[in-house]
Amino acid sequence: MRVSSAGTSSYNERMFALVVVWQQSGKHRKSEERITVPYNSLQTTVQAINAAGGRIQSVTPATAPQPAAQPAAKATASKAAPKAETKPSASKPAAKAAAKANGSKAASKAAASKAAASKSAAKPAHQMVPVNLYKPKSPFLGTVTENYSLLQEGAIGRVQHITFDLSGGDPHLEYVEGQSIGIIPEGNDAKGKPHKLRLYSIASTRHGDDMAGNSVSLCVRQLEYQNEAGEQIKGVCSTYLCDIKPGDKVKITGPVGKEMLLPDDEEANVIMLATGTGIAPMRTYLRRMFEPTEREKNRWNFRGKAWLFMGAPKTPNLLYDADFEHYQAQYPDNFRYTKAISREQENSKGGRMYIQDRVLEHADEIFAMIEDPKTHVYMCGLRGMEPGIDEAMTAAAASKGLDWAELRPQLKKADRWHVETY
Ligand SMILES: Cc1cc2nc3c(=O)[nH]c(=O)nc-3n(C[C@H](O)[C@H](O)[C@H](O)COP(=O)(O)OP(=O)(O)OC[C@H]3O[C@@H](n4cnc5c(N)ncnc54)[C@H](O)[C@@H]3O)c2cc1C
């Protein structure tokens, strides 16, 4: 089975071509058929094909070059349910599939039950995770020790790596990889009330960047946008954080969050989908997995496969890139690093290369990994990344005869699908 990549523009066109192989039955020999459907009928069409006993060989954007389909498809195809779906109509596949979708359901259920079966083995030890040690009414006062740019020359915007000293707290503000902290910026809002806290994903492991166990680091992008009146607006807390200096005291709350915790299993596989500052939790995982001092301290020797998909607008905007390149060179069997640089790389359709294009390019491998109950997927970044990833996963799953809309909640229930977007 082959899945080619689909660019953002193809999603707008939203037409997909499926090549289906019908097995020999009675006097009819094996044959191939090409079916074109709109995106919103993809799942139901796949269900119908499965129910009729067809095997999907590929799913590609409809305008992409197709593998040559064999002639002589007619006799077998005519008796199969998806025959009527060769037209790009949304209603027919949907109606057919309602009656014929059992095959696909079975495939999805098999994968889903695998997912569910893995629940107890893969589930992180949530009860051990510290939460809300410091609340907004009595925050911890952390001291800034470092605040430096993570961007290279020519990058767009402003992204800082900021570290706070946590020593002296009672209780000690401890946290684990995948959690967030709250920051309360100085000053008052437009109503004269103290600013509310903003959450930031922690970018350091529980040991801190210096391994002393007394600090926490963040990766903060300064929010900047133009309002309707054309004024340039800067975000309150992100600007406050990007501007703070070593020695400044900052109000910190938390930690919070159990959504993005790593499994305890040293043999787990971890697929990471990150854009921009969504890299923060991924950095903690990768340090825990591959930094020699972390491995020593943790006595947790990651032996699974980790695969980071990182999206950025330009190469100088890639965050912690040199570290990840180093891990890939040191642990080629355990770590893979795939970048989507939208303003520099082209997808197969000649459009900008986004992270969802990379997901589609590697759909076979990703789904082979997801079929393994030891595999967890983590997604973090701006909320806008979710629809693109969801569409890519839908198309990728469909090419395997799976229904992503059914499979995703099952993975979530099994604590294997982790999303934190903002
Ligand atoms: C769990 C979690 C983890 C997070 N982790 C991180 C992280 O690791 N790094 C990070 O940098 N951020 C992270 N954030 C986002 C962070 O909490 C703040 O939302 C962000 O820094 C902006 O806060 P601010 O005070 O600067 O902006 P504010 O002054 O609060 O302004 C934000 C408001 O501006 C408006 N606005 C924003 N963009 C536009 C636009 N284009 N057009 C019009 N109006 C707009 C919206 O009304 C928005 O609510 C995370 C959020 C969550 C929930």
Short mmCIF file of C-alpha atoms and ligand atoms in Angstrom, two decimals:
data_model
loop_
_atom_site.label_atom_id
_atom_site.label_comp_id
_atom_site.label_asym_id
_atom_site.label_seq_id
_atom_site.Cartn_x
_atom_site.Cartn_y
_atom_site.Cartn_z
CA MET A 1 0.00 0.00 0.00
CA ARG A 2 1.31 3.45 -0.91
CA VAL A 3 0.23 6.85 0.31
CA SER A 4 1.61 9.87 -1.44
CA SER A 5 1.76 13.28 0.16
CA ALA A 6 -1.01 15.83 -0.22
CA GLY A 7 -0.23 19.49 0.02
CA THR A 8 -2.32 22.15 1.68
CA SER A 9 -3.71 23.20 -1.69
CA SER A 10 -4.94 19.66 -2.33
CA TYR A 11 -6.85 19.78 0.92
CA ASN A 12 -8.62 22.83 -0.35
CA GLU A 13 -9.53 20.93 -3.52
CA ARG A 14 -10.27 17.99 -1.25
CA MET A 15 -10.42 15.28 -3.90
CA PHE A 16 -8.68 11.97 -3.25
CA ALA A 17 -8.09 9.06 -5.63
CA LEU A 18 -8.13 5.50 -4.31
CA VAL A 19 -6.72 2.53 -6.19
CA VAL A 20 -8.64 -0.56 -5.11
CA VAL A 21 -7.70 -4.16 -5.77
CA TRP A 22 -10.58 -6.61 -6.02
CA GLN A 23 -9.60 -10.18 -5.34
CA GLN A 24 -10.55 -13.07 -7.60
CA SER A 25 -14.07 -14.32 -7.02
CA GLY A 26 -15.90 -16.97 -9.03
CA LYS A 27 -14.86 -16.59 -12.64
CA HIS A 28 -13.65 -12.99 -12.14
CA ARG A 29 -9.93 -12.47 -11.86
CA LYS A 30 -8.04 -10.00 -9.68
CA SER A 31 -8.54 -6.45 -10.90
CA GLU A 32 -7.84 -2.83 -10.02
CA GLU A 33 -10.14 0.12 -9.96
CA ARG A 34 -9.53 3.83 -9.45
CA ILE A 35 -12.13 5.75 -7.47
CA THR A 36 -12.20 9.50 -6.93
CA VAL A 37 -13.99 10.89 -3.89
CA PRO A 38 -14.17 14.20 -2.03
CA TYR A 39 -12.35 14.33 1.29
CA ASN A 40 -15.55 14.26 3.30
CA SER A 41 -16.52 10.91 1.74
CA LEU A 42 -13.13 9.30 2.15
CA GLN A 43 -13.84 7.45 5.35
CA THR A 44 -17.22 6.13 4.33
CA THR A 45 -15.90 5.02 0.95
CA VAL A 46 -13.09 3.13 2.61
CA GLN A 47 -15.60 1.44 4.87
CA ALA A 48 -17.71 0.41 1.89
CA ILE A 49 -14.70 -0.95 0.00
CA ASN A 50 -13.63 -2.97 2.98
CA ALA A 51 -17.12 -4.31 3.46
CA ALA A 52 -17.17 -5.41 -0.18
CA GLY A 53 -13.85 -7.20 0.18
CA GLY A 54 -11.65 -4.75 -1.73
CA ARG A 55 -8.08 -3.90 -0.75
CA ILE A 56 -7.01 -0.27 -0.95
CA GLN A 57 -3.65 -0.03 -2.61
CA SER A 58 -3.14 3.71 -2.46
CA VAL A 59 -4.77 6.98 -1.51
CA THR A 60 -3.45 10.06 -3.27
CA PRO A 61 -4.62 13.58 -3.94
CA ALA A 62 -6.80 13.22 -7.03
CA THR A 63 -4.60 15.43 -9.16
CA ALA A 64 -1.37 13.57 -8.31
CA PRO A 65 -0.01 11.01 -10.80
CA GLN A 66 -1.69 7.64 -10.20
CA PRO A 67 -0.30 4.14 -10.46
CA ALA A 68 -1.69 2.64 -13.67
CA ALA A 69 -4.86 0.72 -12.94
CA GLN A 70 -5.37 -2.57 -14.76
CA PRO A 71 -8.27 -2.78 -17.17
CA ALA A 72 -10.74 -5.66 -16.77
CA ALA A 73 -11.96 -4.23 -13.53
CA LYS A 74 -15.54 -4.03 -14.59
CA ALA A 75 -16.99 -7.39 -13.82
CA THR A 76 -15.70 -7.63 -10.28
CA ALA A 77 -16.15 -3.98 -9.51
CA SER A 78 -19.68 -3.92 -10.78
CA LYS A 79 -20.86 -6.28 -8.13
CA ALA A 80 -19.00 -4.52 -5.37
CA ALA A 81 -20.48 -1.76 -3.31
CA PRO A 82 -18.07 1.07 -4.21
CA LYS A 83 -18.93 0.90 -7.93
CA ALA A 84 -21.40 3.71 -7.49
CA GLU A 85 -18.71 5.73 -5.72
CA THR A 86 -16.51 6.24 -8.72
CA LYS A 87 -18.19 9.60 -9.20
CA PRO A 88 -17.00 12.43 -6.95
CA SER A 89 -20.24 12.63 -5.07
CA ALA A 90 -20.47 12.96 -1.32
CA SER A 91 -23.96 11.58 -0.91
CA LYS A 92 -23.64 8.24 -2.68
CA PRO A 93 -20.64 6.92 -0.81
CA ALA A 94 -22.16 8.04 2.44
CA ALA A 95 -25.42 6.25 1.72
CA LYS A 96 -23.69 3.06 0.51
CA ALA A 97 -21.32 3.01 3.39
CA ALA A 98 -24.07 3.19 5.93
CA ALA A 99 -25.13 -0.26 4.78
CA LYS A 100 -21.72 -1.68 3.89
CA ALA A 101 -19.27 -0.38 6.42
CA ASN A 102 -18.93 -3.47 8.59
CA GLY A 103 -15.58 -4.50 7.11
CA SER A 104 -13.93 -1.20 7.93
CA LYS A 105 -15.46 -1.13 11.37
CA ALA A 106 -13.92 -4.54 12.03
CA ALA A 107 -10.50 -3.29 10.92
CA SER A 108 -10.76 -0.18 13.05
CA LYS A 109 -12.07 -2.16 15.98
CA ALA A 110 -9.18 -4.60 15.73
CA ALA A 111 -6.71 -1.72 15.86
CA ALA A 112 -8.78 -0.03 18.54
CA SER A 113 -8.92 -3.11 20.72
CA LYS A 114 -5.16 -3.39 20.37
CA ALA A 115 -5.00 0.21 21.55
CA ALA A 116 -7.31 -0.48 24.45
CA ALA A 117 -5.45 -3.64 25.38
CA SER A 118 -2.29 -1.64 25.79
CA LYS A 119 -3.87 0.78 28.25
CA SER A 120 -2.60 -0.62 31.50
CA ALA A 121 0.90 -1.30 30.18
CA ALA A 122 1.39 2.10 28.56
CA LYS A 123 -0.37 4.38 31.02
CA PRO A 124 1.93 6.80 32.83
CA ALA A 125 1.82 6.77 36.62
CA HIS A 126 -0.48 9.80 36.88
CA GLN A 127 -0.95 9.55 40.61
CA MET A 128 2.78 10.24 41.14
CA VAL A 129 2.63 13.56 39.30
CA PRO A 130 2.74 16.79 41.36
CA VAL A 131 -0.03 19.31 40.63
CA ASN A 132 -0.92 22.79 41.93
CA LEU A 133 1.81 23.04 44.53
CA TYR A 134 1.53 26.82 44.09
CA LYS A 135 -1.82 28.52 43.44
CA PRO A 136 -2.47 32.02 42.03
CA LYS A 137 -3.24 33.45 45.50
CA SER A 138 0.15 32.44 46.86
CA PRO A 139 2.49 31.92 43.89
CA PHE A 140 6.13 30.92 44.14
CA LEU A 141 8.58 33.75 43.46
CA GLY A 142 11.14 32.40 41.00
CA THR A 143 14.34 34.24 40.09
CA VAL A 144 15.31 34.59 36.45
CA THR A 145 18.74 33.11 35.77
CA GLU A 146 18.80 33.15 31.97
CA ASN A 147 16.83 34.67 29.10
CA TYR A 148 18.24 34.23 25.61
CA SER A 149 16.99 34.06 22.04
CA LEU A 150 16.45 30.66 20.46
CA LEU A 151 16.34 32.08 16.94
CA GLN A 152 19.10 32.40 14.37
CA GLU A 153 19.70 35.40 12.15
CA GLY A 154 16.94 35.96 9.60
CA ALA A 155 14.22 34.31 11.71
CA ILE A 156 10.68 35.61 11.98
CA GLY A 157 9.47 36.92 15.36
CA ARG A 158 10.95 36.50 18.79
CA VAL A 159 11.31 33.26 20.82
CA GLN A 160 13.22 33.13 24.10
CA HIS A 161 14.54 30.35 26.36
CA ILE A 162 13.97 31.51 29.94
CA THR A 163 15.14 29.79 33.11
CA PHE A 164 13.97 30.39 36.69
CA ASP A 165 15.72 29.35 39.89
CA LEU A 166 13.27 27.46 42.10
CA SER A 167 15.39 27.02 45.21
CA GLY A 168 14.03 27.93 48.63
CA GLY A 169 10.43 26.95 48.01
CA ASP A 170 8.43 25.12 50.64
CA PRO A 171 7.15 22.87 49.23
CA HIS A 172 9.81 22.54 46.54
CA LEU A 173 8.21 23.30 43.15
CA GLU A 174 8.80 19.97 41.50
CA TYR A 175 7.40 18.84 38.15
CA VAL A 176 7.79 16.15 35.53
CA GLU A 177 8.28 16.18 31.76
CA GLY A 178 5.12 17.18 29.87
CA GLN A 179 3.67 19.51 32.51
CA SER A 180 3.11 23.29 32.38
CA ILE A 181 3.49 26.15 34.85
CA GLY A 182 1.52 29.37 35.22
CA ILE A 183 3.11 32.80 35.04
CA ILE A 184 1.40 35.89 36.49
CA PRO A 185 2.70 38.99 34.69
CA GLU A 186 3.36 42.20 36.60
CA GLY A 187 0.77 44.94 36.49
CA ASN A 188 -2.96 45.30 36.00
CA ASP A 189 -5.36 44.67 33.15
CA ALA A 190 -7.61 47.25 31.45
CA LYS A 191 -10.09 46.98 34.36
CA GLY A 192 -7.38 47.75 36.90
CA LYS A 193 -7.33 44.18 38.21
CA PRO A 194 -4.10 42.14 38.52
CA HIS A 195 -3.33 40.19 35.36
CA LYS A 196 -4.46 36.57 35.24
CA LEU A 197 -1.94 33.78 34.88
CA ARG A 198 -0.92 32.35 31.49
CA LEU A 199 0.19 28.74 31.08
CA TYR A 200 3.51 27.75 29.51
CA SER A 201 4.72 24.24 28.70
CA ILE A 202 7.84 23.37 30.64
CA ALA A 203 10.86 23.00 28.35
CA SER A 204 13.30 21.46 30.87
CA THR A 205 13.31 18.00 32.41
CA ARG A 206 12.56 17.54 36.11
CA HIS A 207 16.30 17.97 36.71
CA GLY A 208 16.47 21.37 35.06
CA ASP A 209 18.88 22.34 32.30
CA ASP A 210 21.81 22.35 34.75
CA MET A 211 20.78 18.98 36.27
CA ALA A 212 20.72 20.45 39.80
CA GLY A 213 16.97 19.89 40.26
CA ASN A 214 16.37 23.50 41.20
CA SER A 215 15.18 25.23 38.07
CA VAL A 216 12.55 25.31 35.36
CA SER A 217 12.88 26.56 31.78
CA LEU A 218 10.32 27.83 29.28
CA CYS A 219 10.31 28.45 25.55
CA VAL A 220 8.24 31.58 24.95
CA ARG A 221 7.19 33.25 21.72
CA GLN A 222 6.28 36.90 21.95
CA LEU A 223 2.72 37.31 20.71
CA GLU A 224 2.44 40.15 18.24
CA TYR A 225 -0.43 40.92 15.89
CA GLN A 226 -2.28 43.76 14.21
CA ASN A 227 -5.75 44.58 15.49
CA GLU A 228 -8.64 45.70 13.32
CA ALA A 229 -7.61 49.34 13.67
CA GLY A 230 -4.20 48.44 12.24
CA GLU A 231 -2.37 48.91 15.55
CA GLN A 232 0.52 46.60 16.39
CA ILE A 233 -0.44 44.73 19.62
CA LYS A 234 2.00 42.84 21.81
CA GLY A 235 0.84 40.07 24.15
CA VAL A 236 0.94 41.00 27.84
CA CYS A 237 2.59 37.98 29.42
CA SER A 238 4.71 36.83 26.50
CA THR A 239 6.21 40.32 26.17
CA TYR A 240 6.74 40.49 29.94
CA LEU A 241 8.59 37.16 29.81
CA CYS A 242 10.63 37.91 26.71
CA ASP A 243 11.83 41.17 28.29
CA ILE A 244 12.70 39.97 31.84
CA LYS A 245 16.29 40.08 33.01
CA PRO A 246 18.41 37.75 35.15
CA GLY A 247 17.73 38.57 38.81
CA ASP A 248 14.06 39.57 38.23
CA LYS A 249 11.46 37.83 40.41
CA VAL A 250 8.53 36.19 38.67
CA LYS A 251 5.26 34.79 40.10
CA ILE A 252 4.96 31.11 39.21
CA THR A 253 2.03 28.74 39.81
CA GLY A 254 1.50 25.02 39.28
CA PRO A 255 2.71 22.70 37.99
CA VAL A 256 -0.35 21.53 36.07
CA GLY A 257 -1.22 19.01 33.39
CA LYS A 258 -1.30 15.27 32.95
CA GLU A 259 -2.15 15.14 29.26
CA MET A 260 1.41 15.15 27.92
CA LEU A 261 3.14 12.74 30.30
CA LEU A 262 5.58 10.19 28.91
CA PRO A 263 4.88 6.48 29.42
CA ASP A 264 7.13 4.73 31.94
CA ASP A 265 7.91 1.96 29.48
CA GLU A 266 11.54 2.24 28.30
CA GLU A 267 10.55 0.42 25.10
CA ALA A 268 7.67 2.72 24.19
CA ASN A 269 7.68 4.41 20.79
CA VAL A 270 7.05 8.14 20.78
CA ILE A 271 5.87 10.08 17.73
CA MET A 272 6.04 13.85 18.26
CA LEU A 273 4.28 16.45 16.14
CA ALA A 274 5.36 19.98 17.05
CA THR A 275 5.12 23.46 15.59
CA GLY A 276 6.85 26.52 17.04
CA THR A 277 6.95 26.61 20.85
CA GLY A 278 5.05 23.30 20.81
CA ILE A 279 8.57 21.89 20.84
CA ALA A 280 8.83 22.61 24.61
CA PRO A 281 7.44 19.28 25.91
CA MET A 282 9.22 17.39 23.11
CA ARG A 283 12.53 18.88 24.23
CA THR A 284 11.93 17.49 27.72
CA TYR A 285 11.19 14.01 26.34
CA LEU A 286 14.25 14.02 24.10
CA ARG A 287 16.56 15.23 26.85
CA ARG A 288 15.19 12.53 29.14
CA MET A 289 15.74 9.94 26.42
CA PHE A 290 19.11 10.95 25.00
CA GLU A 291 21.09 13.29 27.27
CA PRO A 292 23.75 11.10 28.91
CA THR A 293 23.45 12.78 32.34
CA GLU A 294 19.67 12.43 32.23
CA ARG A 295 19.95 8.74 31.41
CA GLU A 296 22.31 8.26 34.35
CA LYS A 297 20.14 10.18 36.80
CA ASN A 298 16.85 8.69 35.68
CA ARG A 299 17.94 5.09 35.44
CA TRP A 300 15.46 5.11 32.59
CA ASN A 301 17.17 3.88 29.48
CA PHE A 302 14.90 4.59 26.60
CA ARG A 303 15.16 1.78 24.04
CA GLY A 304 12.12 2.51 21.86
CA LYS A 305 11.84 4.63 18.75
CA ALA A 306 11.30 8.37 18.97
CA TRP A 307 10.35 10.35 15.89
CA LEU A 308 10.07 14.13 15.93
CA PHE A 309 8.18 16.01 13.21
CA MET A 310 8.98 19.69 13.61
CA GLY A 311 7.28 22.51 11.75
CA ALA A 312 8.79 25.99 11.36
CA PRO A 313 8.43 28.81 8.82
CA LYS A 314 12.19 29.16 8.14
CA THR A 315 15.38 27.31 9.04
CA PRO A 316 16.50 30.06 11.49
CA ASN A 317 13.18 29.51 13.32
CA LEU A 318 13.97 25.86 14.14
CA LEU A 319 14.21 25.62 17.92
CA TYR A 320 16.89 23.49 19.65
CA ASP A 321 17.77 22.17 16.19
CA ALA A 322 21.46 21.47 16.90
CA ASP A 323 20.55 19.35 19.97
CA PHE A 324 18.12 17.25 17.97
CA GLU A 325 20.61 16.79 15.12
CA HIS A 326 23.13 15.64 17.72
CA TYR A 327 20.72 13.10 19.24
CA GLN A 328 19.96 11.76 15.76
CA ALA A 329 23.69 11.31 15.07
CA GLN A 330 24.27 9.67 18.47
CA TYR A 331 21.19 7.42 18.46
CA PRO A 332 20.37 6.72 14.78
CA ASP A 333 18.43 3.56 15.67
CA ASN A 334 16.29 5.29 18.27
CA PHE A 335 15.73 8.82 17.06
CA ARG A 336 14.51 10.27 13.80
CA TYR A 337 14.09 13.99 13.14
CA THR A 338 11.92 15.18 10.23
CA LYS A 339 11.51 18.88 9.51
CA ALA A 340 8.80 20.74 7.60
CA ILE A 341 10.01 24.23 6.77
CA SER A 342 7.06 25.90 5.16
CA ARG A 343 8.68 28.88 3.47
CA GLU A 344 11.70 26.98 2.15
CA GLN A 345 10.57 23.46 1.29
CA GLU A 346 7.98 22.39 -1.26
CA ASN A 347 5.47 19.60 -0.85
CA SER A 348 4.80 17.20 -3.71
CA LYS A 349 2.21 19.58 -5.16
CA GLY A 350 4.58 22.52 -5.28
CA GLY A 351 2.96 24.21 -2.26
CA ARG A 352 4.48 25.06 1.10
CA MET A 353 5.70 22.13 3.16
CA TYR A 354 3.71 21.85 6.39
CA ILE A 355 3.95 19.23 9.09
CA GLN A 356 0.80 17.49 7.79
CA ASP A 357 2.53 17.01 4.42
CA ARG A 358 5.34 15.18 6.21
CA VAL A 359 2.79 13.06 8.09
CA LEU A 360 1.23 12.01 4.78
CA GLU A 361 4.63 11.33 3.22
CA HIS A 362 5.41 8.88 6.04
CA ALA A 363 1.88 7.57 6.55
CA ASP A 364 2.77 3.91 6.09
CA GLU A 365 5.52 4.00 8.70
CA ILE A 366 3.48 6.11 11.12
CA PHE A 367 0.53 3.75 10.98
CA ALA A 368 2.75 0.70 11.23
CA MET A 369 4.06 2.26 14.46
CA ILE A 370 0.56 3.15 15.71
CA GLU A 371 -0.51 -0.46 15.25
CA ASP A 372 2.08 -1.30 17.89
CA PRO A 373 0.40 -0.85 21.30
CA LYS A 374 3.64 0.59 22.67
CA THR A 375 3.37 3.67 20.45
CA HIS A 376 2.25 7.06 21.76
CA VAL A 377 1.62 10.17 19.67
CA TYR A 378 2.11 13.69 21.07
CA MET A 379 0.98 16.89 19.38
CA CYS A 380 1.77 20.38 20.66
CA GLY A 381 1.72 23.90 19.21
CA LEU A 382 -0.76 26.48 18.01
CA ARG A 383 -4.36 25.27 17.84
CA GLY A 384 -4.37 25.97 14.09
CA MET A 385 -2.21 22.88 13.46
CA GLU A 386 -4.95 20.46 14.51
CA PRO A 387 -7.21 20.40 11.41
CA GLY A 388 -4.27 19.80 9.05
CA ILE A 389 -2.96 16.93 11.17
CA ASP A 390 -6.44 15.47 11.51
CA GLU A 391 -6.98 15.51 7.75
CA ALA A 392 -3.57 13.96 7.13
CA MET A 393 -4.25 11.22 9.70
CA THR A 394 -7.68 10.60 8.16
CA ALA A 395 -6.22 10.12 4.69
CA ALA A 396 -3.32 8.07 6.04
CA ALA A 397 -5.63 5.83 8.09
CA ALA A 398 -7.98 5.40 5.14
CA SER A 399 -5.14 4.06 3.04
CA LYS A 400 -4.78 1.31 5.64
CA GLY A 401 -8.51 0.60 5.66
CA LEU A 402 -8.87 2.31 9.03
CA ASP A 403 -11.35 4.93 10.12
CA TRP A 404 -9.44 7.68 11.91
CA ALA A 405 -12.62 9.17 13.42
CA GLU A 406 -13.13 5.86 15.19
CA LEU A 407 -9.52 5.06 15.93
CA ARG A 408 -8.47 8.40 17.44
CA PRO A 409 -10.89 8.28 20.43
CA GLN A 410 -9.77 4.73 21.09
CA LEU A 411 -6.11 5.78 21.11
CA LYS A 412 -7.05 8.68 23.39
CA LYS A 413 -8.87 6.34 25.75
CA ALA A 414 -5.81 4.11 25.83
CA ASP A 415 -3.66 7.14 26.80
CA ARG A 416 -1.75 6.93 23.53
CA TRP A 417 -2.93 10.10 21.76
CA HIS A 418 -1.81 13.27 23.56
CA VAL A 419 -2.71 16.77 22.40
CA GLU A 420 -1.90 20.14 23.91
CA THR A 421 -2.63 23.05 21.59
CA TYR A 422 -3.24 26.70 22.43
C1 LIG B 1 -1.28 24.47 28.13
C2 LIG B 1 -0.66 25.69 27.45
C3 LIG B 1 0.68 25.69 27.18
C4 LIG B 1 1.26 26.80 26.55
N1 LIG B 1 2.59 26.77 26.30
C5 LIG B 1 3.18 27.82 25.70
C6 LIG B 1 4.58 27.79 25.42
O1 LIG B 1 5.30 26.82 25.72
N2 LIG B 1 5.12 28.88 24.81
C7 LIG B 1 4.36 29.99 24.47
O2 LIG B 1 4.94 30.94 23.93
N3 LIG B 1 3.05 30.01 24.71
C8 LIG B 1 2.43 28.98 25.32
N4 LIG B 1 1.09 29.02 25.60
C9 LIG B 1 0.33 30.26 25.27
C10 LIG B 1 0.40 31.25 26.46
O3 LIG B 1 -0.32 30.74 27.55
C11 LIG B 1 -0.19 32.61 26.12
O4 LIG B 1 -1.51 32.42 25.64
C12 LIG B 1 0.61 33.40 25.10
O5 LIG B 1 1.91 33.63 25.57
C13 LIG B 1 -0.07 34.76 24.86
O6 LIG B 1 -0.24 35.41 26.08
P1 LIG B 1 -0.07 36.99 26.20
O7 LIG B 1 -0.37 37.39 27.60
O8 LIG B 1 1.23 37.41 25.64
O9 LIG B 1 -1.19 37.51 25.20
P2 LIG B 1 -2.49 38.34 25.63
O10 LIG B 1 -2.14 39.72 25.96
O11 LIG B 1 -3.26 37.55 26.64
O12 LIG B 1 -3.24 38.34 24.26
C14 LIG B 1 -3.85 37.18 23.81
C15 LIG B 1 -5.14 37.57 23.14
O13 LIG B 1 -4.84 38.38 22.02
C16 LIG B 1 -5.79 38.15 21.03
N5 LIG B 1 -5.08 37.76 19.79
C17 LIG B 1 -4.05 36.90 19.68
N6 LIG B 1 -3.65 36.80 18.40
C18 LIG B 1 -4.48 37.61 17.69
C19 LIG B 1 -4.58 37.92 16.33
N7 LIG B 1 -3.75 37.38 15.43
N8 LIG B 1 -5.55 38.78 15.95
C20 LIG B 1 -6.39 39.33 16.85
N9 LIG B 1 -6.34 39.08 18.17
C21 LIG B 1 -5.39 38.22 18.58
C22 LIG B 1 -6.70 37.07 21.49
O14 LIG B 1 -7.85 37.67 22.02
C23 LIG B 1 -5.93 36.42 22.61
O15 LIG B 1 -6.72 35.85 23.58
C24 LIG B 1 0.47 27.92 26.20
C25 LIG B 1 -0.89 27.89 26.47
C26 LIG B 1 -1.46 26.80 27.08
C27 LIG B 1 -2.93 26.81 27.36
#
